[in-house]
mmCIF file of C-alpha atoms in Angstrom:
data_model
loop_
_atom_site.group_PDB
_atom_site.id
_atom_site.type_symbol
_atom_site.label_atom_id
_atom_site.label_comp_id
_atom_site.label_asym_id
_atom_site.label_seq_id
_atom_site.Cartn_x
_atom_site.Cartn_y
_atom_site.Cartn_z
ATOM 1 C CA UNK A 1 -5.734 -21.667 5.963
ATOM 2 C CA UNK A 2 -8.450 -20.056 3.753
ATOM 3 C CA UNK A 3 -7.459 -20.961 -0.372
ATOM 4 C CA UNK A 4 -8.545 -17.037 -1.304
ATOM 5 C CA UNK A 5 -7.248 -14.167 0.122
ATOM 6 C CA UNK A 6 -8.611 -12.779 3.170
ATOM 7 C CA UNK A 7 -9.091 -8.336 2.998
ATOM 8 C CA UNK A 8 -9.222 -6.372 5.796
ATOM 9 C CA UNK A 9 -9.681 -2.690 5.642
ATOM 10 C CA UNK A 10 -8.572 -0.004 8.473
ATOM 11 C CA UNK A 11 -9.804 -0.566 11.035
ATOM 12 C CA UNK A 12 -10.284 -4.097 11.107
ATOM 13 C CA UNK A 13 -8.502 -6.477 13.921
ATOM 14 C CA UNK A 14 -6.213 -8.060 11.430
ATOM 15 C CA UNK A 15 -5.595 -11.844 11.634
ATOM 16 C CA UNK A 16 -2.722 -12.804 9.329
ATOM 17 C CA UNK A 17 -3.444 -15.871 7.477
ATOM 18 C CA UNK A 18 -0.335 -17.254 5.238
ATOM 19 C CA UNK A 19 2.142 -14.172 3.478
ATOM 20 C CA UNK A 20 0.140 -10.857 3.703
ATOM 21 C CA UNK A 21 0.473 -7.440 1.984
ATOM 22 C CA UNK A 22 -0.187 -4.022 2.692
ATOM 23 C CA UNK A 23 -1.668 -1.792 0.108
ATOM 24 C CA UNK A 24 0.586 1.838 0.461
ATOM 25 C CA UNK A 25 0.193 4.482 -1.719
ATOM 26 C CA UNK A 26 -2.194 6.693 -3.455
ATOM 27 C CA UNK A 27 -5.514 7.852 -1.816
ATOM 28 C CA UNK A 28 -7.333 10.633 -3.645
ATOM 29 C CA UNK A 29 -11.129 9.290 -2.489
ATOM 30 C CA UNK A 30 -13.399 10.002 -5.525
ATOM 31 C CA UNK A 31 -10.394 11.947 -7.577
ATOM 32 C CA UNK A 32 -8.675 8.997 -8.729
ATOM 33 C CA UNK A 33 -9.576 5.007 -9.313
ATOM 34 C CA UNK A 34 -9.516 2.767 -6.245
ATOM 35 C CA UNK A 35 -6.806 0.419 -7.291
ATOM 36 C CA UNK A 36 -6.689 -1.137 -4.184
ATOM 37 C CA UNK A 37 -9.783 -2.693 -5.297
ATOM 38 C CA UNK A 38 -8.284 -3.685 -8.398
ATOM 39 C CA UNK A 39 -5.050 -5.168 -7.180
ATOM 40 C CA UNK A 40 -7.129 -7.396 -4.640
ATOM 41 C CA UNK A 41 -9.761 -8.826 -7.342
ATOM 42 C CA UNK A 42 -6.087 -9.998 -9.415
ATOM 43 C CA UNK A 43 -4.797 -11.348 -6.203
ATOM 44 C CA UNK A 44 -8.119 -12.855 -4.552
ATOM 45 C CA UNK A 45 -7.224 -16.437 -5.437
ATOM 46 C CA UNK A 46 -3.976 -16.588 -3.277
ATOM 47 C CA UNK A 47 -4.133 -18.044 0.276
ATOM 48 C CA UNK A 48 -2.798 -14.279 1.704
ATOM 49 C CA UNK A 49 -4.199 -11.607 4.100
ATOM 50 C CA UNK A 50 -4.674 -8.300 2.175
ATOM 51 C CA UNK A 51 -4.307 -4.959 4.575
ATOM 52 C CA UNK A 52 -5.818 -2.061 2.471
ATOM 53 C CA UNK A 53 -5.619 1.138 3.984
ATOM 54 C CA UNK A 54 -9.002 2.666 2.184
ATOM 55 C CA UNK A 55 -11.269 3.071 5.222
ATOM 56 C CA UNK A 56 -15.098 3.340 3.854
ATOM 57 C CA UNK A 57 -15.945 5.647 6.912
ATOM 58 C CA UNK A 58 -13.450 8.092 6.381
ATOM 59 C CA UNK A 59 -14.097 11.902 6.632
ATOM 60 C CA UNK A 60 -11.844 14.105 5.759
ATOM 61 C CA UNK A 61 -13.015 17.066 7.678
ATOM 62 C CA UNK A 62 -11.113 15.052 10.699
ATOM 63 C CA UNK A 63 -8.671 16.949 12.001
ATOM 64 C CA UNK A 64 -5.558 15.433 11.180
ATOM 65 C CA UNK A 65 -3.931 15.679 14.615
ATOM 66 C CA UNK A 66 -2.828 12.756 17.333
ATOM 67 C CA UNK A 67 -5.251 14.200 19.700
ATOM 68 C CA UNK A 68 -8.120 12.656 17.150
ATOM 69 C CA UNK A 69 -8.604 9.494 18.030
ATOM 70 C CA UNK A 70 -9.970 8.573 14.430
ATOM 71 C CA UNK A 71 -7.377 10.059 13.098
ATOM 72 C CA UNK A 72 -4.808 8.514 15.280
ATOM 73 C CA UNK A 73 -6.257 4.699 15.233
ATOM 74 C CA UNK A 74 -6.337 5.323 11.115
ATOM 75 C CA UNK A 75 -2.454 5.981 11.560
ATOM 76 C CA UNK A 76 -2.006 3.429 13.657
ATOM 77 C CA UNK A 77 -3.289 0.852 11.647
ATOM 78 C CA UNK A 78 -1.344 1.827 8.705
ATOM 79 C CA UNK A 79 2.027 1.659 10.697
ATOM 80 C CA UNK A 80 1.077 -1.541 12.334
ATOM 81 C CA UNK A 81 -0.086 -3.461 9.378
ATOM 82 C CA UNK A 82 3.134 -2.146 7.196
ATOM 83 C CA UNK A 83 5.045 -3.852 10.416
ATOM 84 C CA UNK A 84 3.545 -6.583 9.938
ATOM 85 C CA UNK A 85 3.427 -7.536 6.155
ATOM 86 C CA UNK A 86 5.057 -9.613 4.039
ATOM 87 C CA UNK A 87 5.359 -7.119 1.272
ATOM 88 C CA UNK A 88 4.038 -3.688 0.549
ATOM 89 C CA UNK A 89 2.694 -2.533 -2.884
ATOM 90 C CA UNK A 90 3.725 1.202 -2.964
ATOM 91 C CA UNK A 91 1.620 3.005 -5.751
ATOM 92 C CA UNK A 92 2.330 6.594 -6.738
ATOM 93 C CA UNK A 93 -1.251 7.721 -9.654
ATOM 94 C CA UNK A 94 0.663 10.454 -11.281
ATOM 95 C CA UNK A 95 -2.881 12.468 -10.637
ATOM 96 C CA UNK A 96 -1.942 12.856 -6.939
ATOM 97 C CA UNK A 97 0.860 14.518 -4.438
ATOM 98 C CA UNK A 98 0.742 11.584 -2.256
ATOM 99 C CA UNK A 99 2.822 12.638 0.524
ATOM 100 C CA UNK A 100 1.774 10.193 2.970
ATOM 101 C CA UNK A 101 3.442 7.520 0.166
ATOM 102 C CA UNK A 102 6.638 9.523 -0.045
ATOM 103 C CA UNK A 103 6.470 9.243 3.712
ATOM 104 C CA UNK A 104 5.799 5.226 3.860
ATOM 105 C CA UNK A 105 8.442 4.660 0.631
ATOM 106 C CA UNK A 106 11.298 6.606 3.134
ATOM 107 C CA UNK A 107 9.818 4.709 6.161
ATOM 108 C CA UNK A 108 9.995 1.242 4.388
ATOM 109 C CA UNK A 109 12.678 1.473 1.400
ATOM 110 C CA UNK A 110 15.159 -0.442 3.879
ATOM 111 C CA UNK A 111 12.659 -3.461 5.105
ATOM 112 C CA UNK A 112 12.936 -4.968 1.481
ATOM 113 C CA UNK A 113 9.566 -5.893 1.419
ATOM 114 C CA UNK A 114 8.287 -3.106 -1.260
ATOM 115 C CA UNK A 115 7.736 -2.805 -4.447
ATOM 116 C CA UNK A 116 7.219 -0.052 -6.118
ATOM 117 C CA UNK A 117 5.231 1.252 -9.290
ATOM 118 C CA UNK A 118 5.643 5.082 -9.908
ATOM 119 C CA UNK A 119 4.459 5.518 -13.633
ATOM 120 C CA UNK A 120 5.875 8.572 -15.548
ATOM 121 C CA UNK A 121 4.083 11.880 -14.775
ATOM 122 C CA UNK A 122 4.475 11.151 -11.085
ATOM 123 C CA UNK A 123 5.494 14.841 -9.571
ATOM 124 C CA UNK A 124 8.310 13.294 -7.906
ATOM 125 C CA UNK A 125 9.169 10.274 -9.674
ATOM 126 C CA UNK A 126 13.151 11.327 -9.124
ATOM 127 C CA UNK A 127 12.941 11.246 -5.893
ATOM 128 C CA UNK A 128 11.435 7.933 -5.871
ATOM 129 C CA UNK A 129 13.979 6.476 -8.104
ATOM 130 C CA UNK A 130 16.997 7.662 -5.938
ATOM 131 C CA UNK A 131 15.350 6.294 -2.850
ATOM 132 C CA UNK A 132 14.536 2.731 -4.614
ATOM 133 C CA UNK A 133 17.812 2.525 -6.282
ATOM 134 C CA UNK A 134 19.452 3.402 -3.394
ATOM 135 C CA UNK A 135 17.644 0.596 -0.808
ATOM 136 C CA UNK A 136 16.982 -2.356 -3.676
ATOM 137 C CA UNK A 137 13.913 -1.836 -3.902
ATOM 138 C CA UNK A 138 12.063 -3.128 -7.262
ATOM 139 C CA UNK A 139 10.616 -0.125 -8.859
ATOM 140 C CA UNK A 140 8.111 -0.743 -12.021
ATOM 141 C CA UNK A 141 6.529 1.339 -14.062
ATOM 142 C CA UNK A 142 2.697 0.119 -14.812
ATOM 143 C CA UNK A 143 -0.192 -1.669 -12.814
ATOM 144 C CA UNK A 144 0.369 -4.700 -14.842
ATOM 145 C CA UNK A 145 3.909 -5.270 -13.936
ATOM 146 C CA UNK A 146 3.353 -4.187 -10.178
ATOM 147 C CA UNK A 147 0.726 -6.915 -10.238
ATOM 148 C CA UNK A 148 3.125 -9.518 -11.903
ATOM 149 C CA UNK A 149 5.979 -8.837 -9.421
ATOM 150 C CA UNK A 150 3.945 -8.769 -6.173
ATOM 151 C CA UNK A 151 2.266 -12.680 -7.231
ATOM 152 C CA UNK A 152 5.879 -13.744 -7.725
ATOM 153 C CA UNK A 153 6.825 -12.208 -4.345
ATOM 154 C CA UNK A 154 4.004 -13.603 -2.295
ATOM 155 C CA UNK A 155 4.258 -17.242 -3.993
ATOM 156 C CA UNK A 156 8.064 -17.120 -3.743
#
């Protein structure tokens, strides 16, 4: 097993190598920081696979239908690698609507893998609150302690 964590981004052929995690959440390309890229750098000296969902190919003039196969193996990737993780990092950037995150958080809340960090601001931080109180999920409020909390998960 590699000592520092291995990244894959979609679409890669993911090979899990010791705990992995998938990166869910906010992705507003060019509106909002990558802080998928941030997480990983703090987490790059664990022995983990890292799934991030930020494709570097993406276009978002795809139509977003199952009949586009880009679209569909994008998807697909997500689902498979949230199957397939350890734990998931759920970010909500109070900048965004992230509905695709509000999708993943009701999709996942019950697998208690997540973790959660919805600052304040966050259009529907309520809703988020109800749904993690409701399932046990940890919700935090800052990068920092999302950060802290995942380590602890994934060396626990």
């Amino acid at each position: 097993m590699s000592v520092r964590a291995k990244v894959f981004k979609a679409p890669e052929l993911v090979t899990v190598q010791g705990k992995s995690i998938f990166l869910a959440g906010s992705i507003e390309m060019g509106s909002v920081e990558d802080w998928q890229t941030l997480l990983t750098a703090k987490l790059s000296h664990l022995p983990i696979t890292i799934m991030n969902p930020r494709r570097a190919a993406w276009d978002g003039s795809w139509e977003q239908d199952i009949s586009n196969p880009m679209f569909k193996q994008q998807v697909d990737w997500e689902l498979d690698s949230q199957d397939r993780a350890d734990v998931i990092a759920l970010f909500f950037h109070p900048d965004t609507k992230a509905p695709i995150s509000l999708l993943e958080l009701g999709l996942y809340a019950a697998s208690g893998k997540m973790i959660v960090c919805c600052p304040p601001g966050f259009y529907r931080r309520g809703n988020v609150q109800i749904v993690c109180d409701r399932f046990g999920v940890e919700l935090v409020d800052t990068m920092e302690k999302l950060t802290e909390r995942v380590i602890k998960k994934l060396e626990g």
